[in-house]
Amino acid sequence: MKLHKASAAAAAALVLSLTATACGGDSDSGSSGGGKKITVGIKYDQPGLGLKTPDGKFTGFDVDVATYVAKELGYDAKDITFKQAPSAERENLIKNGDVKFVVASYSINDKRKAEVDFAGPYFLAHQDLLVRADDNSITKATDLNSKKLCSVTGSTSAQNVKDKLAPKADLLQQGGYSECVTGLENKSVDALTTDNSILAGYAAQKEHAGKFKLVGLNLSNENYGIGLKKGDKDLQTKINAALKKMVDDGSWDKYVKANFGPANYKNEPAPKVTEGS
């Protein structure tokens, strides 16, 4: 009899335990924090936007935006896990549930919107050129004809210049932007092209202070959005509200100045949130 009672009590305890676990929900729930954890995708290799430093810390405008948004969703900074989100993997990370959302210089376009939803935009960048500070020979895209142009492998920015703007440019494609910056510094290339926000991030690094300048061209419009799972309208609405608040309370301006200011980057005003409306 006693054994039966003990077994019944153990079974009841197990049921209660399972019920409590079920009520806890997904640890990456975007509805509220409550001490739970959230995983956010960012870039690890873009100074000024998303950079993992040698001591394991994360810095950049996208990191600041992600932290602000997560806080508005109810998560403290200590509850955030940043996961590397390379350009080619952003959609997969979102669709597989590896991250709750992605903040990684993620330009909104129709091809991507077929796979994921976006909140925002929260930043408007333009394709531009980075050159050495003492080089005045490149002031427009056509000046790249017969010049050595660097970008990353598979970059749409590089192909845009090569195909449409300067077909005679000598295009060198590297594995990462850091290699292009090194080439620019040692004069093995004449210019680097990608979004001006990314270029400004490199130019603003202490070790590059005064060495480079942005030409100031608007070769394309790149509206950065926050990527999230398709159909999650509740999360989209909440992130949009957080982005609007970030602009209204002055945090957006503060983050821009802190991350891009040293490069004398002339940023566009905060764009109007349009996704989901």
Short mmCIF file of C-alpha atoms in Angstrom, two decimals:
data_model
loop_
_atom_site.label_atom_id
_atom_site.label_comp_id
_atom_site.label_asym_id
_atom_site.label_seq_id
_atom_site.Cartn_x
_atom_site.Cartn_y
_atom_site.Cartn_z
CA MET A 1 0.00 0.00 0.00
CA LYS A 2 2.79 2.35 0.94
CA LEU A 3 4.62 1.45 -2.27
CA HIS A 4 1.50 2.22 -4.30
CA LYS A 5 1.16 5.63 -2.59
CA ALA A 6 4.82 6.41 -3.20
CA SER A 7 4.48 5.49 -6.87
CA ALA A 8 1.38 7.65 -7.22
CA ALA A 9 3.16 10.58 -5.60
CA ALA A 10 6.15 10.17 -7.91
CA ALA A 11 3.86 10.04 -10.93
CA ALA A 12 2.06 13.19 -9.78
CA ALA A 13 5.39 14.94 -9.30
CA LEU A 14 6.45 13.92 -12.81
CA VAL A 15 3.23 15.28 -14.30
CA LEU A 16 3.71 18.59 -12.47
CA SER A 17 7.29 18.77 -13.68
CA LEU A 18 6.31 18.16 -17.30
CA THR A 19 3.50 20.71 -17.03
CA ALA A 20 5.87 23.34 -15.65
CA THR A 21 8.34 22.63 -18.45
CA ALA A 22 5.63 22.97 -21.08
CA CYS A 23 4.47 26.27 -19.60
CA GLY A 24 8.02 27.56 -19.78
CA GLY A 25 7.80 27.59 -23.59
CA ASP A 26 10.55 28.24 -26.07
CA SER A 27 13.63 29.76 -24.48
CA ASP A 28 13.90 32.02 -27.52
CA SER A 29 10.31 33.28 -27.30
CA GLY A 30 10.01 36.82 -28.64
CA SER A 31 6.91 37.71 -26.64
CA SER A 32 8.56 38.59 -23.35
CA GLY A 33 11.81 38.02 -21.53
CA GLY A 34 11.08 36.74 -18.05
CA GLY A 35 14.69 35.66 -17.55
CA LYS A 36 14.68 33.48 -20.66
CA LYS A 37 17.32 33.56 -23.37
CA ILE A 38 17.23 34.82 -26.95
CA THR A 39 19.56 34.11 -29.86
CA VAL A 40 20.18 36.86 -32.41
CA GLY A 41 22.11 36.61 -35.68
CA ILE A 42 24.76 39.26 -36.40
CA LYS A 43 27.92 39.62 -38.47
CA TYR A 44 31.19 38.87 -36.70
CA ASP A 45 33.52 40.52 -39.22
CA GLN A 46 32.14 43.98 -40.02
CA PRO A 47 33.72 46.79 -37.97
CA GLY A 48 31.19 49.47 -37.12
CA LEU A 49 28.26 47.11 -37.73
CA GLY A 50 28.86 43.68 -36.24
CA LEU A 51 32.28 42.67 -34.95
CA LYS A 52 33.44 40.00 -32.53
CA THR A 53 36.58 41.32 -30.85
CA PRO A 54 39.51 39.12 -29.79
CA ASP A 55 38.30 39.24 -26.17
CA GLY A 56 34.93 37.80 -27.20
CA LYS A 57 32.91 41.01 -27.01
CA PHE A 58 30.54 42.29 -29.69
CA THR A 59 30.53 45.85 -31.03
CA GLY A 60 28.87 47.81 -33.82
CA PHE A 61 25.70 49.59 -34.87
CA ASP A 62 23.83 46.35 -35.63
CA VAL A 63 24.85 44.99 -32.23
CA ASP A 64 23.51 48.13 -30.53
CA VAL A 65 20.26 47.91 -32.50
CA ALA A 66 19.86 44.20 -31.73
CA THR A 67 20.48 44.80 -28.02
CA TYR A 68 17.95 47.66 -27.94
CA VAL A 69 15.28 45.61 -29.72
CA ALA A 70 15.87 42.58 -27.49
CA LYS A 71 15.49 44.80 -24.42
CA GLU A 72 12.18 46.11 -25.73
CA LEU A 73 11.09 42.48 -26.14
CA GLY A 74 11.92 41.87 -22.48
CA TYR A 75 15.47 40.49 -22.61
CA ASP A 76 18.43 41.89 -20.69
CA ALA A 77 21.78 42.12 -22.45
CA LYS A 78 23.02 39.12 -20.45
CA ASP A 79 20.16 37.03 -21.88
CA ILE A 80 21.27 37.55 -25.49
CA THR A 81 23.37 34.99 -27.35
CA PHE A 82 24.85 36.39 -30.55
CA LYS A 83 25.24 33.86 -33.33
CA GLN A 84 27.30 34.43 -36.46
CA ALA A 85 25.09 35.05 -39.49
CA PRO A 86 27.13 35.00 -42.72
CA SER A 87 25.31 36.52 -45.69
CA ALA A 88 24.66 33.17 -47.37
CA GLU A 89 23.24 31.60 -44.18
CA ARG A 90 20.88 34.31 -42.91
CA GLU A 91 17.69 32.84 -44.38
CA ASN A 92 18.54 29.31 -43.21
CA LEU A 93 19.28 30.45 -39.66
CA ILE A 94 15.88 32.15 -39.51
CA LYS A 95 13.86 29.36 -41.15
CA ASN A 96 15.52 26.64 -39.03
CA GLY A 97 14.82 28.54 -35.80
CA ASP A 98 18.51 28.85 -34.93
CA VAL A 99 17.96 32.56 -34.25
CA LYS A 100 14.92 34.61 -33.30
CA PHE A 101 15.88 37.42 -35.66
CA VAL A 102 18.85 38.65 -37.69
CA VAL A 103 20.44 42.12 -37.59
CA ALA A 104 23.34 41.86 -40.02
CA SER A 105 23.51 44.60 -42.70
CA TYR A 106 20.57 42.65 -44.15
CA SER A 107 19.24 44.54 -47.18
CA ILE A 108 15.52 44.12 -47.81
CA ASN A 109 14.72 42.83 -51.30
CA ASP A 110 11.98 40.80 -52.98
CA LYS A 111 14.07 37.65 -53.33
CA ARG A 112 14.73 37.52 -49.59
CA LYS A 113 11.14 38.47 -48.73
CA ALA A 114 10.01 35.32 -50.50
CA GLU A 115 11.76 33.32 -47.77
CA VAL A 116 11.65 35.49 -44.63
CA ASP A 117 9.85 38.54 -43.28
CA PHE A 118 11.48 41.80 -42.28
CA ALA A 119 10.90 44.50 -39.69
CA GLY A 120 12.11 48.01 -40.41
CA PRO A 121 13.99 49.29 -42.28
CA TYR A 122 16.21 50.80 -39.59
CA PHE A 123 19.06 52.10 -41.78
CA LEU A 124 19.59 53.30 -45.34
CA ALA A 125 23.02 52.64 -46.84
CA HIS A 126 24.38 53.21 -50.34
CA GLN A 127 27.00 51.37 -52.31
CA ASP A 128 30.16 53.48 -52.31
CA LEU A 129 33.92 53.31 -52.79
CA LEU A 130 36.72 53.41 -50.23
CA VAL A 131 40.06 54.80 -51.45
CA ARG A 132 43.30 55.96 -49.89
CA ALA A 133 43.02 59.35 -48.24
CA ASP A 134 45.65 60.91 -50.54
CA ASP A 135 44.13 59.52 -53.77
CA ASN A 136 42.14 62.13 -55.68
CA SER A 137 42.05 60.23 -58.98
CA ILE A 138 38.76 58.46 -58.20
CA THR A 139 35.77 60.75 -57.82
CA LYS A 140 33.15 58.83 -59.83
CA ALA A 141 32.47 55.22 -60.76
CA THR A 142 33.80 55.50 -64.32
CA ASP A 143 37.20 56.48 -62.88
CA LEU A 144 37.55 52.82 -61.92
CA ASN A 145 38.13 51.84 -65.55
CA SER A 146 41.73 50.54 -65.70
CA LYS A 147 41.90 50.71 -61.87
CA LYS A 148 42.11 47.74 -59.53
CA LEU A 149 38.83 47.27 -57.68
CA CYS A 150 38.43 44.93 -54.71
CA SER A 151 35.36 43.34 -53.15
CA VAL A 152 34.35 40.00 -51.66
CA THR A 153 33.66 36.88 -53.70
CA GLY A 154 30.12 36.86 -55.05
CA SER A 155 29.50 40.47 -54.06
CA THR A 156 26.62 42.16 -55.86
CA SER A 157 28.38 45.47 -55.25
CA ALA A 158 31.42 44.44 -57.26
CA GLN A 159 29.36 43.06 -60.12
CA ASN A 160 27.25 46.21 -60.18
CA VAL A 161 30.37 48.27 -60.84
CA LYS A 162 31.90 45.77 -63.24
CA ASP A 163 28.72 45.18 -65.28
CA LYS A 164 27.11 48.62 -65.30
CA LEU A 165 29.48 51.38 -64.23
CA ALA A 166 33.10 50.58 -65.03
CA PRO A 167 33.36 47.49 -67.28
CA LYS A 168 37.12 47.94 -67.71
CA ALA A 169 37.84 47.85 -63.99
CA ASP A 170 40.28 45.16 -62.92
CA LEU A 171 38.13 43.31 -60.38
CA LEU A 172 39.82 41.37 -57.58
CA GLN A 173 37.52 39.29 -55.37
CA GLN A 174 38.70 38.28 -51.91
CA GLY A 175 37.28 36.06 -49.19
CA GLY A 176 36.60 39.00 -46.86
CA TYR A 177 36.67 42.78 -46.74
CA SER A 178 39.69 42.80 -44.43
CA GLU A 179 41.85 41.43 -47.24
CA CYS A 180 40.63 44.27 -49.49
CA VAL A 181 41.47 46.85 -46.84
CA THR A 182 44.96 45.40 -46.52
CA GLY A 183 45.33 45.54 -50.31
CA LEU A 184 44.19 49.15 -50.32
CA GLU A 185 46.71 50.02 -47.64
CA ASN A 186 49.67 48.39 -49.42
CA LYS A 187 48.52 49.80 -52.80
CA SER A 188 47.91 46.45 -54.49
CA VAL A 189 44.33 47.67 -55.15
CA ASP A 190 42.97 51.16 -55.77
CA ALA A 191 39.48 50.95 -54.32
CA LEU A 192 37.13 48.79 -52.29
CA THR A 193 33.39 48.73 -52.96
CA THR A 194 30.44 47.70 -50.79
CA ASP A 195 27.83 49.46 -48.64
CA ASN A 196 29.07 52.80 -47.33
CA SER A 197 28.15 51.77 -43.79
CA ILE A 198 30.58 48.84 -43.98
CA LEU A 199 33.29 51.01 -45.55
CA ALA A 200 32.81 53.65 -42.85
CA GLY A 201 33.20 50.99 -40.19
CA TYR A 202 36.63 50.02 -41.52
CA ALA A 203 37.72 53.63 -41.98
CA ALA A 204 36.68 54.40 -38.40
CA GLN A 205 38.92 51.74 -36.86
CA LYS A 206 41.75 53.21 -34.80
CA GLU A 207 44.43 51.41 -36.79
CA HIS A 208 43.06 52.93 -40.01
CA ALA A 209 42.54 56.49 -38.75
CA GLY A 210 43.35 59.00 -41.50
CA LYS A 211 44.37 56.37 -44.05
CA PHE A 212 41.17 56.05 -46.08
CA LYS A 213 38.18 58.07 -47.25
CA LEU A 214 34.77 57.38 -48.75
CA VAL A 215 34.30 58.83 -52.23
CA GLY A 216 30.69 59.70 -51.40
CA LEU A 217 28.84 58.02 -54.26
CA ASN A 218 25.31 56.64 -54.01
CA LEU A 219 25.56 53.72 -56.41
CA SER A 220 22.58 51.86 -54.91
CA ASN A 221 20.04 52.04 -52.09
CA GLU A 222 20.33 49.40 -49.39
CA ASN A 223 17.56 49.42 -46.77
CA TYR A 224 18.69 47.33 -43.80
CA GLY A 225 15.93 45.34 -42.13
CA ILE A 226 15.66 42.87 -39.28
CA GLY A 227 14.99 39.39 -40.66
CA LEU A 228 12.53 37.09 -38.90
CA LYS A 229 10.53 33.96 -39.57
CA LYS A 230 7.92 34.34 -42.27
CA GLY A 231 4.41 34.84 -40.92
CA ASP A 232 5.41 35.93 -37.40
CA LYS A 233 3.35 39.13 -37.51
CA ASP A 234 3.34 39.52 -33.73
CA LEU A 235 7.12 39.65 -33.54
CA GLN A 236 7.31 41.89 -36.61
CA THR A 237 4.91 44.39 -35.00
CA LYS A 238 6.86 44.42 -31.73
CA ILE A 239 10.23 44.90 -33.45
CA ASN A 240 8.82 47.70 -35.60
CA ALA A 241 7.57 49.42 -32.45
CA ALA A 242 11.02 49.04 -30.85
CA LEU A 243 12.72 50.54 -33.90
CA LYS A 244 10.39 53.55 -33.89
CA LYS A 245 11.04 54.10 -30.19
CA MET A 246 14.81 53.82 -30.76
CA VAL A 247 14.63 56.71 -33.24
CA ASP A 248 12.27 58.81 -31.14
CA ASP A 249 14.30 58.60 -27.92
CA GLY A 250 17.58 59.55 -29.63
CA SER A 251 19.26 56.15 -29.30
CA TRP A 252 19.51 55.70 -33.08
CA ASP A 253 21.52 58.93 -33.48
CA LYS A 254 23.73 57.98 -30.57
CA TYR A 255 24.53 54.58 -32.07
CA VAL A 256 25.31 56.08 -35.50
CA LYS A 257 27.74 58.64 -34.04
CA ALA A 258 29.45 56.11 -31.81
CA ASN A 259 30.06 53.56 -34.56
CA PHE A 260 30.53 55.64 -37.73
CA GLY A 261 31.48 59.10 -36.46
CA PRO A 262 35.27 58.70 -36.65
CA ALA A 263 35.00 58.10 -40.43
CA ASN A 264 33.14 61.40 -41.02
CA TYR A 265 30.38 59.28 -42.49
CA LYS A 266 27.45 61.33 -43.79
CA ASN A 267 24.60 59.00 -42.98
CA GLU A 268 21.04 59.27 -44.21
CA PRO A 269 18.34 60.12 -41.65
CA ALA A 270 16.62 57.17 -40.03
CA PRO A 271 14.26 55.66 -42.63
CA LYS A 272 10.55 55.33 -42.03
CA VAL A 273 9.45 51.86 -40.91
CA THR A 274 7.42 50.39 -43.77
CA GLU A 275 7.60 46.59 -43.48
CA GLY A 276 4.42 44.96 -42.26
CA SER A 277 2.31 48.05 -42.85
#
